[in-house]
Coordinates of C-alpha atoms in Angstrom, one line a residue:
R1 CA 98.2 99.0 89.2
R2 CA 101.8 97.9 89.2
V3 CA 103.1 96.6 92.5
H4 CA 106.2 94.3 92.8
G5 CA 105.3 91.4 94.9
G6 CA 107.1 88.2 96.1
S7 CA 105.5 86.1 93.4
Q8 CA 106.6 88.4 90.6
K9 CA 110.4 87.7 90.3
L10 CA 112.3 89.9 87.8
K11 CA 115.8 89.5 86.6
M12 CA 118.1 92.3 87.9
T13 CA 118.5 93.6 84.4
E14 CA 114.7 94.2 84.2
I15 CA 114.8 96.4 87.3
T16 CA 115.5 99.8 85.8
P17 CA 114.8 103.3 87.0
E18 CA 111.8 103.4 84.6
Y19 CA 110.5 100.2 86.2
C20 CA 110.8 101.6 89.7
L21 CA 109.1 104.9 88.6
S22 CA 106.2 102.8 87.4
L23 CA 105.5 101.1 90.8
N24 CA 102.2 102.3 92.4
G25 CA 102.6 100.5 95.7
P26 CA 105.5 99.6 98.1
T27 CA 107.4 96.5 97.2
E28 CA 106.8 93.4 99.3
D29 CA 110.5 92.4 99.1
F30 CA 113.9 93.9 98.2
L31 CA 114.5 94.2 94.5
C32 CA 118.3 93.5 94.7
P33 CA 120.5 91.5 97.1
L34 CA 122.9 93.2 99.5
D35 CA 125.8 92.1 97.4
A36 CA 124.6 94.2 94.4
N37 CA 126.4 97.1 96.0
T38 CA 129.7 96.4 94.1
Y39 CA 130.8 100.0 94.5
G40 CA 131.3 99.8 98.2
I41 CA 128.9 102.7 98.9
D42 CA 128.4 103.1 102.6
F43 CA 126.0 105.7 104.2
V44 CA 127.8 107.2 107.2
A45 CA 125.6 110.2 108.2
F46 CA 122.1 111.4 107.5
K47 CA 120.3 114.6 108.5
I48 CA 116.8 115.9 108.0
R49 CA 115.8 119.5 108.5
D50 CA 112.9 121.8 108.0
L51 CA 114.1 124.3 105.5
D52 CA 111.6 127.0 106.4
S53 CA 112.7 127.2 110.1
S54 CA 116.2 125.7 109.8
T55 CA 115.3 123.2 112.5
T56 CA 117.1 119.9 112.6
L57 CA 114.5 117.1 112.8
F58 CA 116.8 114.0 112.6
D59 CA 120.6 113.6 112.7
I60 CA 122.5 110.4 112.9
R61 CA 126.2 109.6 112.2
K62 CA 127.8 106.2 112.1
D63 CA 130.5 105.7 114.8
P64 CA 133.8 105.9 112.9
A65 CA 135.4 103.5 115.4
A66 CA 132.7 100.9 114.7
P67 CA 133.9 97.8 112.9
A68 CA 133.2 97.5 109.2
A69 CA 129.8 96.1 108.2
Q70 CA 129.5 92.4 108.8
I71 CA 127.8 89.8 106.6
V72 CA 124.1 90.0 107.3
E73 CA 122.3 86.8 108.2
D74 CA 119.2 86.1 106.0
G75 CA 116.8 86.9 108.9
D76 CA 118.5 90.2 109.7
E77 CA 118.5 91.5 106.1
E78 CA 115.2 93.3 106.4
L79 CA 116.3 94.9 109.7
S80 CA 119.5 96.1 108.2
R81 CA 117.7 97.7 105.2
T82 CA 114.6 99.2 106.9
I83 CA 114.5 102.2 109.1
R84 CA 111.5 103.5 111.2
Y85 CA 111.0 107.3 111.6
H86 CA 108.7 108.7 114.2
F87 CA 108.2 112.3 113.3
G88 CA 105.0 113.3 115.2
P89 CA 102.0 115.1 113.8
L90 CA 103.6 118.5 113.2
F91 CA 105.8 117.0 110.5
L92 CA 102.8 116.8 108.2
K93 CA 102.4 120.6 108.4
L94 CA 106.0 121.2 106.9
R95 CA 106.2 122.2 103.3
N96 CA 110.0 121.9 102.5
I97 CA 112.6 119.7 104.0
G98 CA 116.2 119.1 103.2
T99 CA 118.2 116.0 103.7
T100 CA 122.0 115.6 103.8
L101 CA 123.4 112.2 103.1
E102 CA 127.1 111.6 103.7
F103 CA 128.5 108.5 102.1
T104 CA 131.8 106.8 101.2
V105 CA 132.7 105.1 97.9
G106 CA 135.0 102.1 97.4
P107 CA 137.9 101.8 95.0
Q108 CA 136.1 102.3 91.8
P109 CA 134.5 105.5 90.4
V110 CA 130.7 105.8 90.5
Q111 CA 129.1 107.3 87.4
N112 CA 125.5 108.6 87.3
F113 CA 124.5 107.8 90.9
R114 CA 120.8 108.2 91.2
M115 CA 118.1 107.8 94.0
I116 CA 114.5 107.2 93.3
E117 CA 112.3 107.4 96.3
R118 CA 108.6 106.5 96.3
H119 CA 106.3 107.3 99.3
Y120 CA 103.0 105.5 99.9
F121 CA 100.2 105.6 102.4
R122 CA 98.1 102.4 102.7
G123 CA 99.6 101.3 99.4
R124 CA 98.7 104.5 97.5
L125 CA 101.4 106.6 95.9
I126 CA 101.5 110.0 97.6
Q127 CA 104.8 111.4 96.3
S128 CA 107.7 110.4 94.1
Y129 CA 111.2 111.9 94.1
D130 CA 114.1 111.4 91.6
F131 CA 117.5 112.7 92.5
K132 CA 120.8 112.5 90.5
F133 CA 124.2 112.9 92.1
G134 CA 126.4 112.4 89.1
F135 CA 130.0 111.4 89.5
C136 CA 131.9 110.2 92.7
M137 CA 135.6 109.7 92.8
P138 CA 137.1 106.4 94.0
D139 CA 137.8 106.2 97.8
S140 CA 136.0 109.4 98.4
T141 CA 133.6 110.8 101.0
N142 CA 130.6 112.7 99.5
S143 CA 127.7 114.7 100.7
W144 CA 124.4 114.7 98.9
E145 CA 121.8 117.4 99.6
A146 CA 118.3 116.8 98.5
I147 CA 115.3 119.1 98.8
Y148 CA 111.8 117.7 99.2
T149 CA 108.6 119.6 98.6
L150 CA 106.1 117.8 100.7
P151 CA 102.6 117.1 99.4
E152 CA 99.8 119.2 100.6
L153 CA 97.3 116.9 102.4
S154 CA 93.7 117.5 103.3
P155 CA 92.8 117.6 107.0
E156 CA 91.2 114.2 106.6
E157 CA 94.4 112.7 105.0
E158 CA 96.5 114.2 107.8
E159 CA 94.2 112.8 110.5
D160 CA 94.3 109.4 108.7
M161 CA 98.1 109.3 108.6
I162 CA 98.4 110.4 112.3
N163 CA 96.0 107.7 113.3
S164 CA 97.7 105.0 111.2
P165 CA 101.3 104.8 112.5
W166 CA 103.7 102.8 110.3
E167 CA 101.2 102.6 107.4
T168 CA 103.2 105.3 105.5
K169 CA 106.1 103.6 103.7
S170 CA 108.8 104.4 101.2
D171 CA 111.1 102.5 98.9
S172 CA 114.5 104.1 98.1
F173 CA 116.1 102.7 95.0
Y174 CA 119.8 103.5 94.2
F175 CA 121.3 103.1 90.8
V176 CA 124.6 103.5 89.2
G177 CA 123.8 104.1 85.5
N178 CA 120.8 101.8 84.9
K179 CA 122.0 99.1 87.4
M180 CA 120.3 98.9 90.7
I181 CA 122.9 98.6 93.5
M182 CA 120.8 99.2 96.7
H183 CA 117.2 99.1 97.8
N184 CA 116.1 100.3 101.3
K185 CA 112.7 100.8 102.9
A186 CA 111.3 103.1 105.5
L187 CA 108.2 103.2 107.7
Y188 CA 106.8 106.4 109.2
S189 CA 104.7 107.3 112.2
Y190 CA 103.1 110.7 112.6
A191 CA 101.3 109.8 115.8
P192 CA 101.9 112.0 118.9
F193 CA 105.2 111.2 120.6
D194 CA 103.5 110.4 123.9
E195 CA 101.7 107.5 122.3
F196 CA 104.9 105.5 122.0

């Protein structure tokens, strides 16, 4: 069982896509610092939709008038890199979802942009995704569409996940070539909406 924990510190050069694909549980900490994003990549919009019904489930856009990102204090780093999604129990019945990520790139080109996303429930890997974007021009705005086929869960697994809000987690690792530049986390709740 390979899980990256706080006591196991690796050099940035050891954290490769292959390493991230070998992880069997969520990381306890972030595998790269915020300043590893030397390409100035900034996520400005994100949308999730059910592909089978064309229903938008989540849609957020950064305010273009908002000031540029500020230096994050140490205590705020986890908050700035972790998002919580409350989707409700019907989400677990979906089979195919699409996400659209809009992002900007700084003054240098981005070659071989890649996202590896690992999803876990109570520390057990339930799904892994590996998406490649390719090339991004300098000073550009880009849109990245990803299609997710969701795992089929038994009724017992669904009930367990519904009754265990925030115990479903994911790590999203972003690479340019083989160099990790970003690492974000997410927590998920499938509990009924009226419970929160």
